[in-house]
JSON list of C-alpha atoms in Angstrom, two decimals:
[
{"chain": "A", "resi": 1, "resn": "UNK", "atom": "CA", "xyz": [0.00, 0.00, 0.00]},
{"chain": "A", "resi": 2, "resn": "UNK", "atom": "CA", "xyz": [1.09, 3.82, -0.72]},
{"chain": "A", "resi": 3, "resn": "UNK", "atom": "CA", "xyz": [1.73, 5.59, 2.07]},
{"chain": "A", "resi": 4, "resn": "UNK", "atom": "CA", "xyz": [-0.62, 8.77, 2.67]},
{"chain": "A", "resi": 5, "resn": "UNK", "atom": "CA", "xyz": [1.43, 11.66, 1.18]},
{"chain": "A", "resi": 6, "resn": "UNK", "atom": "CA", "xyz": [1.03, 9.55, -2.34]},
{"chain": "A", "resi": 7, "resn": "UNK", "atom": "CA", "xyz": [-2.70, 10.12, -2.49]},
{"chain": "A", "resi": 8, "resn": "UNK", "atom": "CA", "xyz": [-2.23, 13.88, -1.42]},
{"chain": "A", "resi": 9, "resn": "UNK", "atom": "CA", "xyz": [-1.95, 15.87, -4.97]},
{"chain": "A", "resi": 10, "resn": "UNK", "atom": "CA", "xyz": [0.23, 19.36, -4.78]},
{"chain": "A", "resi": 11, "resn": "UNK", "atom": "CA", "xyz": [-1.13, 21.88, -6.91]},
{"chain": "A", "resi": 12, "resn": "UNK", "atom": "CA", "xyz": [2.39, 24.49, -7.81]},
{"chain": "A", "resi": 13, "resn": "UNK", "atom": "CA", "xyz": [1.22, 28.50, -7.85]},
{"chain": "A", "resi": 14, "resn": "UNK", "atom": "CA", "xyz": [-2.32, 28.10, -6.22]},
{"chain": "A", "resi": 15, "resn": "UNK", "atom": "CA", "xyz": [-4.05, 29.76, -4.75]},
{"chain": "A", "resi": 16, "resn": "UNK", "atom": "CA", "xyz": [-0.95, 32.33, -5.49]},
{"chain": "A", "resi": 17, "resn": "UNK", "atom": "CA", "xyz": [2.61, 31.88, -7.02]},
{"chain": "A", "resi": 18, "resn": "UNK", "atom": "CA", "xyz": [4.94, 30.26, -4.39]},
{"chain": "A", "resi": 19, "resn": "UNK", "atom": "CA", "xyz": [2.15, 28.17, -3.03]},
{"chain": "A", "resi": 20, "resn": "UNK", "atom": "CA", "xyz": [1.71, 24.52, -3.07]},
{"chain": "A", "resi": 21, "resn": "UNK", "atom": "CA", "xyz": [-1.35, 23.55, -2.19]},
{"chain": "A", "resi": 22, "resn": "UNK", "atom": "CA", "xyz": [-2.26, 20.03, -0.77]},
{"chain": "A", "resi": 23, "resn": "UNK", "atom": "CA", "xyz": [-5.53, 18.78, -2.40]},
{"chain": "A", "resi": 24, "resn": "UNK", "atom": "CA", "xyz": [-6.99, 16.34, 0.11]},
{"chain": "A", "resi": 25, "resn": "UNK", "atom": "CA", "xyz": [-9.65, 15.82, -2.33]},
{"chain": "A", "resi": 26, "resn": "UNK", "atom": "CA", "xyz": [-7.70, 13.22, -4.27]},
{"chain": "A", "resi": 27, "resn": "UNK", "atom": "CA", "xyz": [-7.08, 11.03, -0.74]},
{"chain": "A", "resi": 28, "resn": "UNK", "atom": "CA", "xyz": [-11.07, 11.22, -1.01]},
{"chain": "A", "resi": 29, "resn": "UNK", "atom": "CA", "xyz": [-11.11, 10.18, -3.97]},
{"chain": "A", "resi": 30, "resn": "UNK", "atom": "CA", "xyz": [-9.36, 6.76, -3.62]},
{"chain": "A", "resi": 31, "resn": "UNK", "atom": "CA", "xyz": [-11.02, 4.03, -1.91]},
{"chain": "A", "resi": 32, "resn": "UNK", "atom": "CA", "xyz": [-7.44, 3.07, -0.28]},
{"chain": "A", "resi": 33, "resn": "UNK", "atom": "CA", "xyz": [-6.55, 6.51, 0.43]},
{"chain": "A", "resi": 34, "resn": "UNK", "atom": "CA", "xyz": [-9.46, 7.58, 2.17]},
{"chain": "A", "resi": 35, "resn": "UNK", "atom": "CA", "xyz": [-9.58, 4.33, 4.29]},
{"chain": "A", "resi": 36, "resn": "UNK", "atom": "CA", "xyz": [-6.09, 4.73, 5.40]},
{"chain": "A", "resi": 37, "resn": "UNK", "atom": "CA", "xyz": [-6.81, 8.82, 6.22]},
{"chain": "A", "resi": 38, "resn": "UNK", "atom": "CA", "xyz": [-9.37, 7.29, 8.55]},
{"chain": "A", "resi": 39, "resn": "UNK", "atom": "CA", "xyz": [-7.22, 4.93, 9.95]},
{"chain": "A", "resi": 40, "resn": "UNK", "atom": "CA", "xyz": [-4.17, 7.10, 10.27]},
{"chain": "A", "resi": 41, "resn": "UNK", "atom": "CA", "xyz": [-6.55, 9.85, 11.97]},
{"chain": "A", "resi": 42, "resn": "UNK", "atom": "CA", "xyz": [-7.75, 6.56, 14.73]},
{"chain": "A", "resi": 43, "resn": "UNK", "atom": "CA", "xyz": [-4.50, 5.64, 15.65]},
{"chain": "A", "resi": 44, "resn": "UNK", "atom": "CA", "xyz": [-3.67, 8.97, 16.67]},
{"chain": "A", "resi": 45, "resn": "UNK", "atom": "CA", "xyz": [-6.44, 8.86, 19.30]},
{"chain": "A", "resi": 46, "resn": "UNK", "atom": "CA", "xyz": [-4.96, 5.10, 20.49]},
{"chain": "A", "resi": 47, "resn": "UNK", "atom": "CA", "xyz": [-5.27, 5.18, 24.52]},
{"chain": "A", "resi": 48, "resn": "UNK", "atom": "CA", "xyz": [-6.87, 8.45, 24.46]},
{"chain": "A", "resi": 49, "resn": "UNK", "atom": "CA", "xyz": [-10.17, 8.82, 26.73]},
{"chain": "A", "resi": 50, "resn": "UNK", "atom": "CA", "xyz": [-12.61, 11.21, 25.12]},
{"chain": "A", "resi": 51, "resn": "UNK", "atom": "CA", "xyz": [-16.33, 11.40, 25.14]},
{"chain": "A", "resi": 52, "resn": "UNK", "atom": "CA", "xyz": [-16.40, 12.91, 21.74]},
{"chain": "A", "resi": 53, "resn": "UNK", "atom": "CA", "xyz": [-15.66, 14.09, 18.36]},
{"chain": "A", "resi": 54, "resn": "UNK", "atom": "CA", "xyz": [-15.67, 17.60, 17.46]},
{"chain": "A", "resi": 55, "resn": "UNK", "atom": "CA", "xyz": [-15.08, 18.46, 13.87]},
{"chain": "A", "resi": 56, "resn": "UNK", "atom": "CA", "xyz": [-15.22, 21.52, 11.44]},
{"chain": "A", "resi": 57, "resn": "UNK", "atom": "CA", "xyz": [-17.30, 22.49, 8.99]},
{"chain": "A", "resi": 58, "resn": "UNK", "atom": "CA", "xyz": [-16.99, 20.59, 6.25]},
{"chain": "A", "resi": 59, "resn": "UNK", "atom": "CA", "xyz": [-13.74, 18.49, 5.82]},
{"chain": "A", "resi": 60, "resn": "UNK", "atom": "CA", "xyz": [-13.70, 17.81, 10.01]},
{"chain": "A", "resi": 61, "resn": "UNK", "atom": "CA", "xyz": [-17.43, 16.05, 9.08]},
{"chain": "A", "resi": 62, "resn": "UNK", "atom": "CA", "xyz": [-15.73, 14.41, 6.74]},
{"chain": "A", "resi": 63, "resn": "UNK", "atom": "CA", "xyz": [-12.86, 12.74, 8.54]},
{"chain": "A", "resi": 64, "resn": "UNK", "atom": "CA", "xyz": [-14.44, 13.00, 12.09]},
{"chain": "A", "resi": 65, "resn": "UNK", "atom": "CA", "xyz": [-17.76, 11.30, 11.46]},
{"chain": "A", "resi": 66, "resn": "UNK", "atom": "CA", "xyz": [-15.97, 8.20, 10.47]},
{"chain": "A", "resi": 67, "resn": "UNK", "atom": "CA", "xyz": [-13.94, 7.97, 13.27]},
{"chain": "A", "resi": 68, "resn": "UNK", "atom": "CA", "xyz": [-16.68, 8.72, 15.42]},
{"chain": "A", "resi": 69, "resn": "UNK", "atom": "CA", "xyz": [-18.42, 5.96, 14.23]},
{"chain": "A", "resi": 70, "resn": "UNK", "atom": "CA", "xyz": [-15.68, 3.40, 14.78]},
{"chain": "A", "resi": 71, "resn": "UNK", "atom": "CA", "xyz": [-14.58, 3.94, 17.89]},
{"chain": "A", "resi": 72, "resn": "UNK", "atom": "CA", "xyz": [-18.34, 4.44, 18.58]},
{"chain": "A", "resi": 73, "resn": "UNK", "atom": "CA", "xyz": [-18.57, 8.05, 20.10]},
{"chain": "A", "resi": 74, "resn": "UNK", "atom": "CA", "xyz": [-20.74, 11.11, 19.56]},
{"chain": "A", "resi": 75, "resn": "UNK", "atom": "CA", "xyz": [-20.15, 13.45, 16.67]},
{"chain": "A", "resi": 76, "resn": "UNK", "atom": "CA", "xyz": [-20.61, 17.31, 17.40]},
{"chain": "A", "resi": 77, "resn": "UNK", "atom": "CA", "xyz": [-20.22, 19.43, 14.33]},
{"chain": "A", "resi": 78, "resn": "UNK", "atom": "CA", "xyz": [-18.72, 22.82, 14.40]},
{"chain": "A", "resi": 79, "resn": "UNK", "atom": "CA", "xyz": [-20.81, 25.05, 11.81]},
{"chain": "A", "resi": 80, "resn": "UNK", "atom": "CA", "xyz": [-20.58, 28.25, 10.11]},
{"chain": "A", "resi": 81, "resn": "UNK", "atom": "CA", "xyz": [-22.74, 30.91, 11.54]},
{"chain": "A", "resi": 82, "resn": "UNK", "atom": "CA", "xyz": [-26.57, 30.47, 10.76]},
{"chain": "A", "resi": 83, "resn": "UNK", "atom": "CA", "xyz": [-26.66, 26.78, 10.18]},
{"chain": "A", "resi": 84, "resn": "UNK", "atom": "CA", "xyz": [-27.72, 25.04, 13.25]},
{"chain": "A", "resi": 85, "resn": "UNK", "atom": "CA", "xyz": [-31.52, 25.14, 14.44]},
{"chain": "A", "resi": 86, "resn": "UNK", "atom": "CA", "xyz": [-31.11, 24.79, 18.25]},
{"chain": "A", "resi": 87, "resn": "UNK", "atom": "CA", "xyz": [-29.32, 27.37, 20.29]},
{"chain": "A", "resi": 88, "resn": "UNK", "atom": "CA", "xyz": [-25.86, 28.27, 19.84]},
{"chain": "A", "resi": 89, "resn": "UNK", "atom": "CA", "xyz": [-22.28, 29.59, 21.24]},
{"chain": "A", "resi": 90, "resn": "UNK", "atom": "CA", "xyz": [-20.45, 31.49, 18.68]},
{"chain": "A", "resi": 91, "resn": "UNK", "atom": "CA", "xyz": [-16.92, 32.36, 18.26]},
{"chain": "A", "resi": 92, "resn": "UNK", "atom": "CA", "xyz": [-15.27, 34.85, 15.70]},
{"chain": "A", "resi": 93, "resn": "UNK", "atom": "CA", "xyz": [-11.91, 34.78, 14.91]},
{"chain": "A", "resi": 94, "resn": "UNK", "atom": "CA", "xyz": [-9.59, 36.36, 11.98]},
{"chain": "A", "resi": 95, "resn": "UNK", "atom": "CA", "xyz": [-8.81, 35.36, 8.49]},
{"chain": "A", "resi": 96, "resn": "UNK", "atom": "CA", "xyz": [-6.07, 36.24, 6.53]},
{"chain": "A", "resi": 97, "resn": "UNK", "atom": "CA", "xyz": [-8.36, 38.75, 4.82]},
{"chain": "A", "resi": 98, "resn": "UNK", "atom": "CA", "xyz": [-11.27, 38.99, 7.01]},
{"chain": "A", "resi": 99, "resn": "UNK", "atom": "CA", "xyz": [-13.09, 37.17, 9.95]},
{"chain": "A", "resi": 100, "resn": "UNK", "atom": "CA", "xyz": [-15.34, 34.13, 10.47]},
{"chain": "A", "resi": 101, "resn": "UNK", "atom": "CA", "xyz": [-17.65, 33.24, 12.55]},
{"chain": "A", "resi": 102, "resn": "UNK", "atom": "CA", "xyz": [-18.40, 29.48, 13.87]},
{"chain": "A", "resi": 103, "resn": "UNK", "atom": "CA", "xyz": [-21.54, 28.10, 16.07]},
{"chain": "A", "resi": 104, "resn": "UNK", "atom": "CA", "xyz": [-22.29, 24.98, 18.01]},
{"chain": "A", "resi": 105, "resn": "UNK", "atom": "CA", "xyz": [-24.92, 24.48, 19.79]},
{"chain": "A", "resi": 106, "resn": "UNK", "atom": "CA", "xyz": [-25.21, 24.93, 23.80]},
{"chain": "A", "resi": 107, "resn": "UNK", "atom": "CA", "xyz": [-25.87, 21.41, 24.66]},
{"chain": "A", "resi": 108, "resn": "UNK", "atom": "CA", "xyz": [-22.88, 20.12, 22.17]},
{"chain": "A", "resi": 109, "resn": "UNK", "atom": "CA", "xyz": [-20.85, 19.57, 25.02]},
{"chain": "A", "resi": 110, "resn": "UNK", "atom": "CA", "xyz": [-21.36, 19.34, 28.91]},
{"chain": "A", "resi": 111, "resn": "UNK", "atom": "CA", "xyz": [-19.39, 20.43, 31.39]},
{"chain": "A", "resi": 112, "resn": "UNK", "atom": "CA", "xyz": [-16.70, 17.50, 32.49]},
{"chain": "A", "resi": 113, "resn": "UNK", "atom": "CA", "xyz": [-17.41, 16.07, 28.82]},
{"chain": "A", "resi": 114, "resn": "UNK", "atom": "CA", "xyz": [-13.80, 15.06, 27.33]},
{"chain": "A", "resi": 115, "resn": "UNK", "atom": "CA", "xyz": [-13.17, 15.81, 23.80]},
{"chain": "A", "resi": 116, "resn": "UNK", "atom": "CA", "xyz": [-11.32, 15.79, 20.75]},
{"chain": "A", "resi": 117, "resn": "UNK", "atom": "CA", "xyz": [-11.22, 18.00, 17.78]},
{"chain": "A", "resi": 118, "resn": "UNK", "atom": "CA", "xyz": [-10.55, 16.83, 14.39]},
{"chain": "A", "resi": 119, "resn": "UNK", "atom": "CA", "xyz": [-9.86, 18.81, 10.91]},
{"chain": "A", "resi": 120, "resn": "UNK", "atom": "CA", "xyz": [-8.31, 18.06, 7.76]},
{"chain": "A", "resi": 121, "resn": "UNK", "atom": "CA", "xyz": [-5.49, 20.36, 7.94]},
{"chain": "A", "resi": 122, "resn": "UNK", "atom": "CA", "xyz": [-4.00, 23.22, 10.46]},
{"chain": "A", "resi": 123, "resn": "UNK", "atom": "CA", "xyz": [-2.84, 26.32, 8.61]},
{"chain": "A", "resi": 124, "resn": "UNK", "atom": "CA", "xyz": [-3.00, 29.26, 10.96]},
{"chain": "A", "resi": 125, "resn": "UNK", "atom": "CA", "xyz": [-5.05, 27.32, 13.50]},
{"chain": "A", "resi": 126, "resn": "UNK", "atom": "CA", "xyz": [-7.63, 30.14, 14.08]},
{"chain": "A", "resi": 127, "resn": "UNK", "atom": "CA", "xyz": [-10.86, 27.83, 13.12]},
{"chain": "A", "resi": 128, "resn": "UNK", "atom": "CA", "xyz": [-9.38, 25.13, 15.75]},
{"chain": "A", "resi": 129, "resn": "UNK", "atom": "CA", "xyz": [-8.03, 27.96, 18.03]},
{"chain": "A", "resi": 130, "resn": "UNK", "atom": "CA", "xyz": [-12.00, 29.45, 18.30]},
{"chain": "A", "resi": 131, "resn": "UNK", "atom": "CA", "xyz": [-13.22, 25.57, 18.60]},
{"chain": "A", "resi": 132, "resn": "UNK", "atom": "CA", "xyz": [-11.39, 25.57, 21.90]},
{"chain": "A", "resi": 133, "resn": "UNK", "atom": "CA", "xyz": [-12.98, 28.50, 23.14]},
{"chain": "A", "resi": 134, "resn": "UNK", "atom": "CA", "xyz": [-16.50, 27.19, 22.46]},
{"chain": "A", "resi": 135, "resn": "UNK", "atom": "CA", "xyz": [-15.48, 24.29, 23.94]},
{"chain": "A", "resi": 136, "resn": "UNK", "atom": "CA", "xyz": [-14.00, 25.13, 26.84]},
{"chain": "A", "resi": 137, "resn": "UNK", "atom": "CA", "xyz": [-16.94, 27.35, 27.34]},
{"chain": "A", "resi": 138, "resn": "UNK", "atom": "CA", "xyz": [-19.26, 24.93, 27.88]},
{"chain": "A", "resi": 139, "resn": "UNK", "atom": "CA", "xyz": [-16.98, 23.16, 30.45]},
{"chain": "A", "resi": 140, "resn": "UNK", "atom": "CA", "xyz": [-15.85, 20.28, 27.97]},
{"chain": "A", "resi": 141, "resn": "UNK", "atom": "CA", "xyz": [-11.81, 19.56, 27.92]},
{"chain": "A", "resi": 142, "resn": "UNK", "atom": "CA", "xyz": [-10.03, 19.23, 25.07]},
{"chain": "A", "resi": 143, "resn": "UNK", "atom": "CA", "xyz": [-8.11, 16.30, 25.25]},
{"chain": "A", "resi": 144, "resn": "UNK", "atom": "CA", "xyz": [-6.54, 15.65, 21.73]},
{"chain": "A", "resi": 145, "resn": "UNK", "atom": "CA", "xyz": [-6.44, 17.64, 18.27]},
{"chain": "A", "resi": 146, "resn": "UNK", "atom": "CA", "xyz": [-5.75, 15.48, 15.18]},
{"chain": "A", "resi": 147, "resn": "UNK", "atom": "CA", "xyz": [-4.84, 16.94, 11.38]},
{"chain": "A", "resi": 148, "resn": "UNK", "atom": "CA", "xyz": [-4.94, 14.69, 8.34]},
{"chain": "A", "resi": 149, "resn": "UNK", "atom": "CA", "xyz": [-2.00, 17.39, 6.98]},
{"chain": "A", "resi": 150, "resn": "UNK", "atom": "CA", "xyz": [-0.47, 20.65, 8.90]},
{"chain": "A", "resi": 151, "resn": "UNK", "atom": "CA", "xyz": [1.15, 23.39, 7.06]},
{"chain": "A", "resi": 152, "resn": "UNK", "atom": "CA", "xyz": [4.13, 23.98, 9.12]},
{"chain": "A", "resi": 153, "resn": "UNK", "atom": "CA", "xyz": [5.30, 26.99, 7.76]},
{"chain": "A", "resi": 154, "resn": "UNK", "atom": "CA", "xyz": [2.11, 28.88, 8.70]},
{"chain": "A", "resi": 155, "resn": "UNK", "atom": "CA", "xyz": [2.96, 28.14, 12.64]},
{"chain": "A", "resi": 156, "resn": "UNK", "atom": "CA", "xyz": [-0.52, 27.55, 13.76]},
{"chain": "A", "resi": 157, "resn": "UNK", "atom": "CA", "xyz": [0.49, 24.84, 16.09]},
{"chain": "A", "resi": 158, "resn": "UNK", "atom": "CA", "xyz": [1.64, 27.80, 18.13]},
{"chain": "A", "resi": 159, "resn": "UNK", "atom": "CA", "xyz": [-1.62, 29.13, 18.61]},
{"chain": "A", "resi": 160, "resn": "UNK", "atom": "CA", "xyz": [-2.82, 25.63, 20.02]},
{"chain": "A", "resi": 161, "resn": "UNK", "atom": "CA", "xyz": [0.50, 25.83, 22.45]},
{"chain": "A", "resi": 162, "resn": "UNK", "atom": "CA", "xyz": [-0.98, 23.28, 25.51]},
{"chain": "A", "resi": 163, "resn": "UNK", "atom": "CA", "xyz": [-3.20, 21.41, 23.82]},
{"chain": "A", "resi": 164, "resn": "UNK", "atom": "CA", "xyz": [-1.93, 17.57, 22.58]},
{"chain": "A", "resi": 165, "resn": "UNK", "atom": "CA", "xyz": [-2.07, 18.30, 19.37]},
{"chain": "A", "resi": 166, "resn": "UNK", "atom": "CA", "xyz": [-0.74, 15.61, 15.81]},
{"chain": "A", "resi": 167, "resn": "UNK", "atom": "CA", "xyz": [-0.79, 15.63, 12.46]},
{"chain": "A", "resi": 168, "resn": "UNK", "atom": "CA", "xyz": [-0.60, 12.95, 10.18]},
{"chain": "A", "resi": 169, "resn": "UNK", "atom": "CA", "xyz": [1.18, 14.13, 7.61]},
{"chain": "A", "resi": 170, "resn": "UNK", "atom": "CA", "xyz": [3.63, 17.81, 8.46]},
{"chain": "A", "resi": 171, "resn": "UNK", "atom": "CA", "xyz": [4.82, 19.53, 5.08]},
{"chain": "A", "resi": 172, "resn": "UNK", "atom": "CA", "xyz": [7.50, 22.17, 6.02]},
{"chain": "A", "resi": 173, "resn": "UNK", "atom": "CA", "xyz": [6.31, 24.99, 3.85]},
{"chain": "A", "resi": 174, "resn": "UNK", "atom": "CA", "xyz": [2.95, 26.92, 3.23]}
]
């Protein structure tokens, strides 16, 4: 079997010249890549005790569900504002042109509730960085943060400095 990296495609020059960017898309897109994302993403949480899986809007559904449903915990999605029915806790935080806002809803997480949040990549970390808060919140622990890829060169592992935090896959650049 290929190892994980293989099914990542880098894209030269996008979004702008100097960038690579690291289509996860493609590891979707192959039966054997996606099932060993999954699988890579579950071992990281090996003797870990959580309650449950947090994930962001819309690649943490996509990597965090499944792993959710194997190790058979609940799945709590992190949304974009205006997208959940019940009622929420919002956080805003800063883009690199611009600021977002993300919602869960107040009964997500309870306080003492141990959790872990999961995303397919860590660039700045602000998205994760606001998850926290909302988490924390509530009274819910973060115990773990897993990445399928992290974008070392955009530091945002700093920004989640005391928090157990891994990455499957590191590339050294943007």
């Amino acid at each position: 079997m290929k190892k994980l990296e293989e099914y990542v495609r880098s894209i030269p020059d996008f979004p702008e010249e100097g960038i690579i960017f690291r289509d996860v898309t493609s590891v979707l897109q192959d039966p054997d890549g996606l099932s060993l994302a999954i699988d890579s993403i579950k071992e990281k949480l090996d003797g870990v005790e959580f309650d449950i899986i947090a994930g962001t809007e819309s690649r943490g559904f996509i990597f965090g569900v499944p792993v959710a449903y194997a190790l058979h915990k609940a799945f709590v999605p992190v949304r974009k504002k205006g997208k959940l029915p019940c009622e929420t806790i919002s956080e805003s935080y800063d883009l690199e042109y611009g600021s977002a806002t993300i919602e869960m809803h107040k009964d997500a997480v309870k306080p003492g509730d141990k959790v872990v949040l999961i995303d397919d990549l860590i660039a700045t970390g602000g998205t994760i960085e606001a998850s926290i808060r909302m988490i924390e919140a509530l009274g819910g622990t973060v115990v773990k943060i897993v990445f399928l890829m992290e974008l070392a060169g955009l530091k945002g592992r700093e920004r989640l400095k005391g928090y157990d935090v891994e990455s499957v896959i590191v590339y050294e650049g943007k």
